[in-house]
CSV table of N, CA and C in Angstrom, one decimal:
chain,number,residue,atom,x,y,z
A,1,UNK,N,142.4,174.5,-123.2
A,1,UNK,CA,143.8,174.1,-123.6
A,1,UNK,C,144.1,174.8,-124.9
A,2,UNK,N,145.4,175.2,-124.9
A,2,UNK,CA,145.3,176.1,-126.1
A,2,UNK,C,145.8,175.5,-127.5
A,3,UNK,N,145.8,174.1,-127.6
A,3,UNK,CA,146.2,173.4,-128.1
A,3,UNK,C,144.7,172.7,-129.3
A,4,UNK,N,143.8,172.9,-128.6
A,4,UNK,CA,142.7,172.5,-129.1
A,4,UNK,C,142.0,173.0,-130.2
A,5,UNK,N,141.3,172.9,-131.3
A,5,UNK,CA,140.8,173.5,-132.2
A,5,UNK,C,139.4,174.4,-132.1
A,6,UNK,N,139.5,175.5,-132.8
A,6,UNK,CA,138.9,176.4,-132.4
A,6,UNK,C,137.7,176.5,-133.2
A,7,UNK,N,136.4,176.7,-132.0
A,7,UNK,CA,135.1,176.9,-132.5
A,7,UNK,C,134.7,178.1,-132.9
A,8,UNK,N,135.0,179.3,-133.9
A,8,UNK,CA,134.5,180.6,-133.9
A,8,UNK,C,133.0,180.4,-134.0
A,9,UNK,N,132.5,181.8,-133.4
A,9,UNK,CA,131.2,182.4,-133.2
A,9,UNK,C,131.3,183.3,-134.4
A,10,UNK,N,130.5,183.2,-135.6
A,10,UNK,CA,130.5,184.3,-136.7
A,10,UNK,C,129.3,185.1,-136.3
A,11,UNK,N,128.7,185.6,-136.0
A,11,UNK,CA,127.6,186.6,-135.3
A,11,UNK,C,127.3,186.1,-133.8
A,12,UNK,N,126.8,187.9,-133.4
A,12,UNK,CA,126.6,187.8,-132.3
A,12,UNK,C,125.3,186.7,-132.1
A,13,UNK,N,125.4,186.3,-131.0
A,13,UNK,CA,124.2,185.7,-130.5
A,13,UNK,C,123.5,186.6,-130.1
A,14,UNK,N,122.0,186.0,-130.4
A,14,UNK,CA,120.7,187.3,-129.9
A,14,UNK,C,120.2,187.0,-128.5
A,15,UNK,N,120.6,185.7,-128.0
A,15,UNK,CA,120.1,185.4,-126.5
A,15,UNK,C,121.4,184.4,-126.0
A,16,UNK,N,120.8,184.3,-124.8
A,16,UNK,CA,122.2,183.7,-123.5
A,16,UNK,C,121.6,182.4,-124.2
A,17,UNK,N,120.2,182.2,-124.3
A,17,UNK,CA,120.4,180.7,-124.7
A,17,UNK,C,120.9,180.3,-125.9
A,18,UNK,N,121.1,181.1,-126.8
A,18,UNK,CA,121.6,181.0,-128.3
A,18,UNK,C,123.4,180.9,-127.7
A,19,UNK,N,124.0,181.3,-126.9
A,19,UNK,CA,125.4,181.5,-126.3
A,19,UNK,C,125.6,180.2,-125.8
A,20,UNK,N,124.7,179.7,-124.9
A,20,UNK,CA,124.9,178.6,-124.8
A,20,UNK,C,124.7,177.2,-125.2
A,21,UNK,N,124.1,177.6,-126.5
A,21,UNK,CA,124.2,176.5,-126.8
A,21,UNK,C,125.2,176.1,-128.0
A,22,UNK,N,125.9,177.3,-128.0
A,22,UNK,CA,127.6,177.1,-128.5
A,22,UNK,C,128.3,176.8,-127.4
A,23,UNK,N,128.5,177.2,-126.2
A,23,UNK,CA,128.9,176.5,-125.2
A,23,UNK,C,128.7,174.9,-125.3
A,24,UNK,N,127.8,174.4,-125.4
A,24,UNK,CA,127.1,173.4,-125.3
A,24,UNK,C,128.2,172.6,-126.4
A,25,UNK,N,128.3,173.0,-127.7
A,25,UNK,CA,128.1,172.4,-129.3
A,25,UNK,C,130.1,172.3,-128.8
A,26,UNK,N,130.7,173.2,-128.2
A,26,UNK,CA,131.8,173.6,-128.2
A,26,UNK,C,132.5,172.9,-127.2
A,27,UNK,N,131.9,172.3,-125.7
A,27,UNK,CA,132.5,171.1,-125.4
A,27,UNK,C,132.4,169.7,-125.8
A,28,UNK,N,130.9,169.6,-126.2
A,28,UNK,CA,130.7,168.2,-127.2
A,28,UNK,C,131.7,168.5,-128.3
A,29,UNK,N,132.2,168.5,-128.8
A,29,UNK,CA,133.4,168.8,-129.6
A,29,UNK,C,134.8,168.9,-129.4
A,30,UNK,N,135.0,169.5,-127.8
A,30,UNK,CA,136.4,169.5,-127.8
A,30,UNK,C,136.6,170.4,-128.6
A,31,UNK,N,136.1,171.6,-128.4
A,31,UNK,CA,137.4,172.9,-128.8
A,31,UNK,C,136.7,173.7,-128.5
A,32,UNK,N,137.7,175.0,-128.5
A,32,UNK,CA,137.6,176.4,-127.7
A,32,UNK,C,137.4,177.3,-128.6
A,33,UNK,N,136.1,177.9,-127.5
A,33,UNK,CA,135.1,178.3,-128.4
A,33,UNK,C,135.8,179.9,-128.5
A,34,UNK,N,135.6,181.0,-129.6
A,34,UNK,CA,136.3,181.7,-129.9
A,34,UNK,C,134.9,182.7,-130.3
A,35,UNK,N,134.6,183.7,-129.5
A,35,UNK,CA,134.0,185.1,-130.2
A,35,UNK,C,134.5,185.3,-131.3
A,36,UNK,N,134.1,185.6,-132.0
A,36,UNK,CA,134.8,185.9,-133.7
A,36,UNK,C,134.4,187.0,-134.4
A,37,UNK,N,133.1,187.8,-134.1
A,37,UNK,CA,132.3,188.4,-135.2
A,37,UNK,C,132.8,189.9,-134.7
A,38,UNK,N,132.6,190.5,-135.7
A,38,UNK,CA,133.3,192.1,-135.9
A,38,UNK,C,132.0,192.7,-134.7
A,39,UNK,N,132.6,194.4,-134.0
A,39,UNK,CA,131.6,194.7,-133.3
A,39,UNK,C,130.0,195.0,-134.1
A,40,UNK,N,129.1,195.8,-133.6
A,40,UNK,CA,128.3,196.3,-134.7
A,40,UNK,C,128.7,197.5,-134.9
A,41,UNK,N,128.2,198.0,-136.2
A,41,UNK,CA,128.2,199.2,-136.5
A,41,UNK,C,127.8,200.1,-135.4
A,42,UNK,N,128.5,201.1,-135.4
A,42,UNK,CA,127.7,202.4,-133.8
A,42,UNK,C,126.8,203.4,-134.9
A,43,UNK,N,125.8,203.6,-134.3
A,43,UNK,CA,124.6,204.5,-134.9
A,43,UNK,C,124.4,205.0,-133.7
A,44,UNK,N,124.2,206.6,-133.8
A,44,UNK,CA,124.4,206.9,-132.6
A,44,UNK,C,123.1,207.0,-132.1
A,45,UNK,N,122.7,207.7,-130.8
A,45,UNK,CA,121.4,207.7,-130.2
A,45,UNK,C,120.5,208.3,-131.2
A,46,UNK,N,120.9,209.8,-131.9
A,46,UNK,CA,120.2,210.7,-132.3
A,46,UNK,C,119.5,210.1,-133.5
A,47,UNK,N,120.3,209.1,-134.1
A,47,UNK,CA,120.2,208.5,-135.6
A,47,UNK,C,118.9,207.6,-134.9
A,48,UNK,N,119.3,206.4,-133.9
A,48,UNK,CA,118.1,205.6,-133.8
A,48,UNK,C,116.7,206.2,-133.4
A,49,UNK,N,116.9,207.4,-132.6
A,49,UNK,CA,115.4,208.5,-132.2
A,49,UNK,C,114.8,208.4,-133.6
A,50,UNK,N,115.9,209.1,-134.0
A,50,UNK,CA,114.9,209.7,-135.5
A,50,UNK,C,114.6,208.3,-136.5
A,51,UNK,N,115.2,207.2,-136.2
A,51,UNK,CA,114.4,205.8,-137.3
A,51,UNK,C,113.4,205.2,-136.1
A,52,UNK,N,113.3,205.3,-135.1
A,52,UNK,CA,112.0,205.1,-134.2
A,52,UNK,C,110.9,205.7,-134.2
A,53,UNK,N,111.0,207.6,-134.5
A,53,UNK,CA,110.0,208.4,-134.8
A,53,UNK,C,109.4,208.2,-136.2
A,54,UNK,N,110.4,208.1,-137.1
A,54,UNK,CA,110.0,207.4,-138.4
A,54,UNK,C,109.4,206.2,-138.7
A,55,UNK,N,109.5,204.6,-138.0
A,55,UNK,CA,109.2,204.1,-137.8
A,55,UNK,C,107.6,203.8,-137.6
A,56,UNK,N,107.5,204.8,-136.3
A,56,UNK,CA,106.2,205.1,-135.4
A,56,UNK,C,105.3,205.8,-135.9
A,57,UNK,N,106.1,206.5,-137.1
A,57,UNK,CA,105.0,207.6,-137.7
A,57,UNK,C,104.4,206.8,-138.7
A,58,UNK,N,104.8,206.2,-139.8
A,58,UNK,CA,104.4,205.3,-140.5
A,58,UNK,C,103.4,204.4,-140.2
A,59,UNK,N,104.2,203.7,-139.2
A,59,UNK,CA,103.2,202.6,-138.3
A,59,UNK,C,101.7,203.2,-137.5
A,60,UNK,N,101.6,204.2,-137.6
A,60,UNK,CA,99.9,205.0,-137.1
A,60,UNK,C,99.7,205.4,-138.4
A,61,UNK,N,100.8,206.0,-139.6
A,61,UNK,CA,99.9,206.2,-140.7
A,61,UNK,C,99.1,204.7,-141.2
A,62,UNK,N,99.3,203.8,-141.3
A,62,UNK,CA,99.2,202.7,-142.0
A,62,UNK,C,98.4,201.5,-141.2
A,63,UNK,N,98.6,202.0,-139.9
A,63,UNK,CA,97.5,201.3,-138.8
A,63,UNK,C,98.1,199.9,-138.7
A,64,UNK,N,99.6,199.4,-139.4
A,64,UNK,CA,100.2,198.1,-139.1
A,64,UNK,C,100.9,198.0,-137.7
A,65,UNK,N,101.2,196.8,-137.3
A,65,UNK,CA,101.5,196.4,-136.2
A,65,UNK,C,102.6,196.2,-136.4
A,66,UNK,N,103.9,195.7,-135.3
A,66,UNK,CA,105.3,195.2,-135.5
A,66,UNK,C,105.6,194.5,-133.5
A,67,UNK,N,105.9,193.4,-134.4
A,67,UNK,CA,106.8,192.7,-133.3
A,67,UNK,C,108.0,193.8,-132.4
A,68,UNK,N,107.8,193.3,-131.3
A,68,UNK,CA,109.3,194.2,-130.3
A,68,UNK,C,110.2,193.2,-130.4
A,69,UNK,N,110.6,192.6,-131.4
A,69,UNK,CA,111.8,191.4,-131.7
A,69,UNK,C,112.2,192.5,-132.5
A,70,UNK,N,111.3,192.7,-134.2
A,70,UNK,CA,111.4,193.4,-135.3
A,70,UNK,C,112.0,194.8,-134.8
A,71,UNK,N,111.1,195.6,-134.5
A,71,UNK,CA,112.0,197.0,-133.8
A,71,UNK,C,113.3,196.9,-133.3
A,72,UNK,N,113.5,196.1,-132.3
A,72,UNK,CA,114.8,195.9,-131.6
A,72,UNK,C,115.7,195.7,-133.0
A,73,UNK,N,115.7,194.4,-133.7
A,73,UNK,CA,116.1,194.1,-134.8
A,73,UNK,C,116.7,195.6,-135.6
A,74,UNK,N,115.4,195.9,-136.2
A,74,UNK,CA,115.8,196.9,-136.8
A,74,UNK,C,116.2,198.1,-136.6
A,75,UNK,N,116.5,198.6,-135.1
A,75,UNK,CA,117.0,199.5,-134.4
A,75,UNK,C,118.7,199.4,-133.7
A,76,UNK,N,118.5,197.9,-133.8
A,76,UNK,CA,120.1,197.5,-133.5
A,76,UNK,C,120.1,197.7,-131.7
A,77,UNK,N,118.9,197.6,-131.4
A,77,UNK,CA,119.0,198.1,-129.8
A,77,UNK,C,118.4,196.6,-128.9
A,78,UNK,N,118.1,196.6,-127.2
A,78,UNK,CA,118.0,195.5,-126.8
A,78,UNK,C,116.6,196.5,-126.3
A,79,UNK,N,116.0,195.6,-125.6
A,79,UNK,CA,114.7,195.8,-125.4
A,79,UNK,C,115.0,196.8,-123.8
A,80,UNK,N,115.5,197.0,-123.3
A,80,UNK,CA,115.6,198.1,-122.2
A,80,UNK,C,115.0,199.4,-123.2
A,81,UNK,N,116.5,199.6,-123.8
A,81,UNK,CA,116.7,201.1,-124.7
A,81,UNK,C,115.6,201.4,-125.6
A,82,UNK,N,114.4,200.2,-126.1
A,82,UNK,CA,113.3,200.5,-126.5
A,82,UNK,C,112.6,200.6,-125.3
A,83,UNK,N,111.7,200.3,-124.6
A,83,UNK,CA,111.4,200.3,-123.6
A,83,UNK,C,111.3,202.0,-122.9
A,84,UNK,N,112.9,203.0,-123.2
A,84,UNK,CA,112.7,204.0,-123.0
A,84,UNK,C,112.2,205.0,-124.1
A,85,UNK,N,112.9,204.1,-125.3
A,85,UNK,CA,112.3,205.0,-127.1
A,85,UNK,C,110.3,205.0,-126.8
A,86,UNK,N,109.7,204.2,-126.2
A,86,UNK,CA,108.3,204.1,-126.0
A,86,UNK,C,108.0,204.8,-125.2
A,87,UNK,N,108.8,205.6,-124.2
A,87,UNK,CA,108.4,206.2,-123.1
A,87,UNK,C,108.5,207.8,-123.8
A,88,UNK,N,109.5,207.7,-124.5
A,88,UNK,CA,109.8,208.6,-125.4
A,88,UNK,C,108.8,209.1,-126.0
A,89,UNK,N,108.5,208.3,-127.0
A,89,UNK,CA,107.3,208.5,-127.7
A,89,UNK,C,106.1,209.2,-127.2
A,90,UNK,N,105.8,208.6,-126.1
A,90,UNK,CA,105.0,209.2,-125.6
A,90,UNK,C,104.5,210.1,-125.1
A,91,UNK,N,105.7,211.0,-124.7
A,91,UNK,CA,106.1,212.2,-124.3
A,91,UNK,C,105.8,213.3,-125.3
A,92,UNK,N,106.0,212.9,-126.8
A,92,UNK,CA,105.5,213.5,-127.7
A,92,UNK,C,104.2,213.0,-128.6
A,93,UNK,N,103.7,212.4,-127.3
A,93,UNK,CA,102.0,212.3,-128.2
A,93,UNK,C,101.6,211.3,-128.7
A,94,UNK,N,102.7,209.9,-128.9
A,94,UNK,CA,102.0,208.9,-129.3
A,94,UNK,C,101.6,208.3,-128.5
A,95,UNK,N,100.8,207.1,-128.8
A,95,UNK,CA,100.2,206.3,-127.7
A,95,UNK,C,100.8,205.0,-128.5
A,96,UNK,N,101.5,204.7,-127.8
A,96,UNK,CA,101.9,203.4,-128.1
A,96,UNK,C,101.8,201.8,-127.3
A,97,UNK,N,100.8,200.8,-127.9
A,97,UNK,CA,99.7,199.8,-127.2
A,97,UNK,C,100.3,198.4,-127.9
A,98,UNK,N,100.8,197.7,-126.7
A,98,UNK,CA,101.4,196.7,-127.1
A,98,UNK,C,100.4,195.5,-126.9
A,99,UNK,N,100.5,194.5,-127.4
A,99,UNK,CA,99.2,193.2,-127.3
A,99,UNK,C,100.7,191.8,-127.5
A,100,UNK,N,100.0,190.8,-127.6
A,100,UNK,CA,100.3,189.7,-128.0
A,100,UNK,C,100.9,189.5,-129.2
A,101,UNK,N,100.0,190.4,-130.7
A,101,UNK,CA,100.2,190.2,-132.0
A,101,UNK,C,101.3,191.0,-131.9
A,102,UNK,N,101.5,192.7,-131.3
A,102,UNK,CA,103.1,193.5,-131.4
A,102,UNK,C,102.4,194.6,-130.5
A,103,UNK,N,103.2,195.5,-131.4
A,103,UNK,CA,103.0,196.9,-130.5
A,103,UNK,C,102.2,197.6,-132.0
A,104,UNK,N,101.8,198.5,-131.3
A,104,UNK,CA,100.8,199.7,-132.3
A,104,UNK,C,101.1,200.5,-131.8
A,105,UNK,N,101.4,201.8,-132.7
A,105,UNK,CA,101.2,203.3,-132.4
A,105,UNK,C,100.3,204.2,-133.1
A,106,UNK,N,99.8,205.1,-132.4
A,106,UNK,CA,98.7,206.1,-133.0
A,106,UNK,C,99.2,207.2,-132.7
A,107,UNK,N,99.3,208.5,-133.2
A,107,UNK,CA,99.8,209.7,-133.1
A,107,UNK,C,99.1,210.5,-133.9
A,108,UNK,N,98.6,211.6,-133.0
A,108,UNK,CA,98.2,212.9,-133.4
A,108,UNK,C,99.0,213.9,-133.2
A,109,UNK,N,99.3,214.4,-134.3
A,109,UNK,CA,100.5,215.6,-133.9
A,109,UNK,C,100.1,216.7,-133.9
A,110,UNK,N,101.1,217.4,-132.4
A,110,UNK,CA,100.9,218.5,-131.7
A,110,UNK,C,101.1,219.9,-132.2
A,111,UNK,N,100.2,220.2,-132.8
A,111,UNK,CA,100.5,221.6,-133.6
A,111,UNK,C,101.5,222.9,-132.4
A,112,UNK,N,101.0,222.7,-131.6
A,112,UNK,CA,101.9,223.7,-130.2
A,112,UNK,C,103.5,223.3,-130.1
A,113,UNK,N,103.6,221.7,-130.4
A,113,UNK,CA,104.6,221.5,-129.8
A,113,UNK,C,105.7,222.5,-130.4
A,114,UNK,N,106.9,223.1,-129.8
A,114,UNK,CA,107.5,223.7,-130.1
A,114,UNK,C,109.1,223.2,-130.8
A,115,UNK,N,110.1,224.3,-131.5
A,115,UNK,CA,110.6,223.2,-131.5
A,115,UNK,C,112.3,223.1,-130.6
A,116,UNK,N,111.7,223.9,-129.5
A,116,UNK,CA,112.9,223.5,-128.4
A,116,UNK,C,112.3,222.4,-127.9
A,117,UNK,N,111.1,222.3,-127.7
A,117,UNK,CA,110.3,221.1,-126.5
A,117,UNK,C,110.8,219.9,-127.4
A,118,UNK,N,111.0,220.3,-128.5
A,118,UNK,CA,111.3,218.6,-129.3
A,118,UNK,C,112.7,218.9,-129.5
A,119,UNK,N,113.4,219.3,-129.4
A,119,UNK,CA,114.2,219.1,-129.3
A,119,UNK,C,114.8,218.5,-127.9
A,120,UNK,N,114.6,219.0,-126.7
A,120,UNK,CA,114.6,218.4,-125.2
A,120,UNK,C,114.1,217.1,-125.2
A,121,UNK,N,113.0,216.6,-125.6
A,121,UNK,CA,112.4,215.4,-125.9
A,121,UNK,C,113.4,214.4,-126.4
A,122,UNK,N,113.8,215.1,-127.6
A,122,UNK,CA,115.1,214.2,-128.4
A,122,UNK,C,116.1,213.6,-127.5
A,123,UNK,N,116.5,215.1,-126.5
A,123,UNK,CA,118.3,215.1,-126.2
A,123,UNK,C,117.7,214.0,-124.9
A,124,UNK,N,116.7,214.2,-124.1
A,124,UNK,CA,115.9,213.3,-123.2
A,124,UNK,C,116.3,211.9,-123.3
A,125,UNK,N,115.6,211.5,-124.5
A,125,UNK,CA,116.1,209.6,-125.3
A,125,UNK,C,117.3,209.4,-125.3
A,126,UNK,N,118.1,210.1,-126.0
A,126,UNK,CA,119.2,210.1,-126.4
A,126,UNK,C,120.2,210.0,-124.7
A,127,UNK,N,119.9,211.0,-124.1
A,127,UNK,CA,120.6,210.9,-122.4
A,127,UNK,C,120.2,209.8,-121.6
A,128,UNK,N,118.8,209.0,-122.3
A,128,UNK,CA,118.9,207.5,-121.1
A,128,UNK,C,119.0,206.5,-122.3
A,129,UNK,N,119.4,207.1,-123.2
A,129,UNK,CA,119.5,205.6,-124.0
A,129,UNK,C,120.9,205.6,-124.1
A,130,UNK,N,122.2,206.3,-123.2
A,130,UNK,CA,123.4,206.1,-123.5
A,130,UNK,C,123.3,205.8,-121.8
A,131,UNK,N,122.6,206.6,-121.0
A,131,UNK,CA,122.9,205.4,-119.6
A,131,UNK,C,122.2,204.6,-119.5
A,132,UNK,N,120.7,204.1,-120.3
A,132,UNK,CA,121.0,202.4,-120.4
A,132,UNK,C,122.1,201.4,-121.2
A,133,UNK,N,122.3,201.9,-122.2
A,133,UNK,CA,123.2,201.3,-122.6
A,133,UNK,C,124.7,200.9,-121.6
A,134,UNK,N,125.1,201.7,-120.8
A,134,UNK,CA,126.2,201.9,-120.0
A,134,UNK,C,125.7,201.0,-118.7
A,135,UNK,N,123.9,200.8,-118.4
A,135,UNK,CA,123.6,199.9,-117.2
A,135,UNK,C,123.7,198.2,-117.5
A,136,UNK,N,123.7,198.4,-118.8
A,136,UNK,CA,123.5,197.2,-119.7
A,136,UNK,C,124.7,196.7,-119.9
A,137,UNK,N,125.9,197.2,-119.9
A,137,UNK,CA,126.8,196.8,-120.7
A,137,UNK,C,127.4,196.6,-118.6
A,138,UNK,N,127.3,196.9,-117.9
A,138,UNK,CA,128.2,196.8,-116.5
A,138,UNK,C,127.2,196.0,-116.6
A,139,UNK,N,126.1,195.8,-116.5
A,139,UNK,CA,125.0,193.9,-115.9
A,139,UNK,C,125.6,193.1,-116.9
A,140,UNK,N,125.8,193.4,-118.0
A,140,UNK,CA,126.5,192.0,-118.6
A,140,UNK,C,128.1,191.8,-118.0
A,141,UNK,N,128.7,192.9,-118.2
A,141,UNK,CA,130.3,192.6,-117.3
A,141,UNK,C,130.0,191.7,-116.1
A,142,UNK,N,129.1,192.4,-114.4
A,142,UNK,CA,129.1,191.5,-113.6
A,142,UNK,C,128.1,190.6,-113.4
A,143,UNK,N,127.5,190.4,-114.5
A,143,UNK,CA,126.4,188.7,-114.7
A,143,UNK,C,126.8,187.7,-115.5
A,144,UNK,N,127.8,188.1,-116.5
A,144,UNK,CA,128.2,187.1,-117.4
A,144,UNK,C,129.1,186.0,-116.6
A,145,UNK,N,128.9,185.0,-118.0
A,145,UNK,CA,129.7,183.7,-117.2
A,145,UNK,C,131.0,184.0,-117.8
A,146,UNK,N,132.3,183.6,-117.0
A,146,UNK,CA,134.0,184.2,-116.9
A,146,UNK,C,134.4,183.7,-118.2
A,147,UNK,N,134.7,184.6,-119.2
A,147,UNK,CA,135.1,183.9,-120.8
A,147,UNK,C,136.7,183.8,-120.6
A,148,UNK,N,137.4,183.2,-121.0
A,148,UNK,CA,139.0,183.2,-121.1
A,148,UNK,C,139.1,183.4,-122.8
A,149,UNK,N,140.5,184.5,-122.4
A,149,UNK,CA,140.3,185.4,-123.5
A,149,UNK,C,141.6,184.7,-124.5
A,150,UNK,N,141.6,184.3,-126.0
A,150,UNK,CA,142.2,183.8,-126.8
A,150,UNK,C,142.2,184.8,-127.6
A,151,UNK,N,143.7,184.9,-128.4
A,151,UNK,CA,144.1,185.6,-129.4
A,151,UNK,C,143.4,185.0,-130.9
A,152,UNK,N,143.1,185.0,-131.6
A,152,UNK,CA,143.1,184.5,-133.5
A,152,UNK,C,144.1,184.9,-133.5
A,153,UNK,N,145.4,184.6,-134.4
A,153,UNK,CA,146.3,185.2,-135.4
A,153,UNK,C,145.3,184.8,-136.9
């Protein structure tokens, strides 16, 4: 009803269950719930490669571990598009070993590697991390539940 008082969402939610349970808070309440939060910032593919390689390189220097929440987090990405950044990695030599506690990487760098091969490697991530993103964003269009769309003035 558009008469009813409105529930804004100030950040995105990080899961369907965090979504719903503003759904949830938002009919116990009697009012319509409103997306509200600005988009995110766009960092483009090339930016997130190179804070992953950075990242990864660190993380074998230092022999620490990291959550795949944390990465995601700090990459601004969902776990598909890491999922390919690791496949990535790999390609250039790390070994990257996930457990319970997080993920670990170890890397020995390729004195050969050239620097077209790494560069191909780059543009590689970068070319499935803009068609996952684009697989990602149509599975949420035809899986999501029907929002009805309200203005804010």
């Amino acid at each position: 009803s558009p008469h009813l008082p409105i529930l804004p969402i100030p950040s995105c939610p990080a899961s369907w269950d965090e979504m719903q349970a503003w759904f949830r808070r938002a009919i116990q309440t009697g009012q319509n719930l409103a997306i509200a939060y600005p988009p995110p910032p766009t960092e483009s593919p090339t930016d997130i490669w190179q804070h992953l390689v950075g990242i990864a390189k660190y993380l074998s220097r230092t022999g620490k571990m990291v959550t795949r929440a944390q990465l995601s987090e700090t990459l601004g990405i969902g776990d598909r598009p890491l999922q390919i950044g690791f496949r990535t990695l790999k390609r250039f030599g790390f070994e990257v070993t996930s457990s319970e506690e997080g993920v670990h990487f170890t890397w020995q760098p390729e004195p050969t590697l050239e620097y077209g091969e790494m560069a191909e490697r780059s543009h590689h991530f970068s070319r499935l991390f803009k068609k996952s993103n684009s697989v990602v964003a149509i599975s949420m269009k035809f899986h999501s539940p029907p929002f009805k769309r309200q203005h804010i003035n």
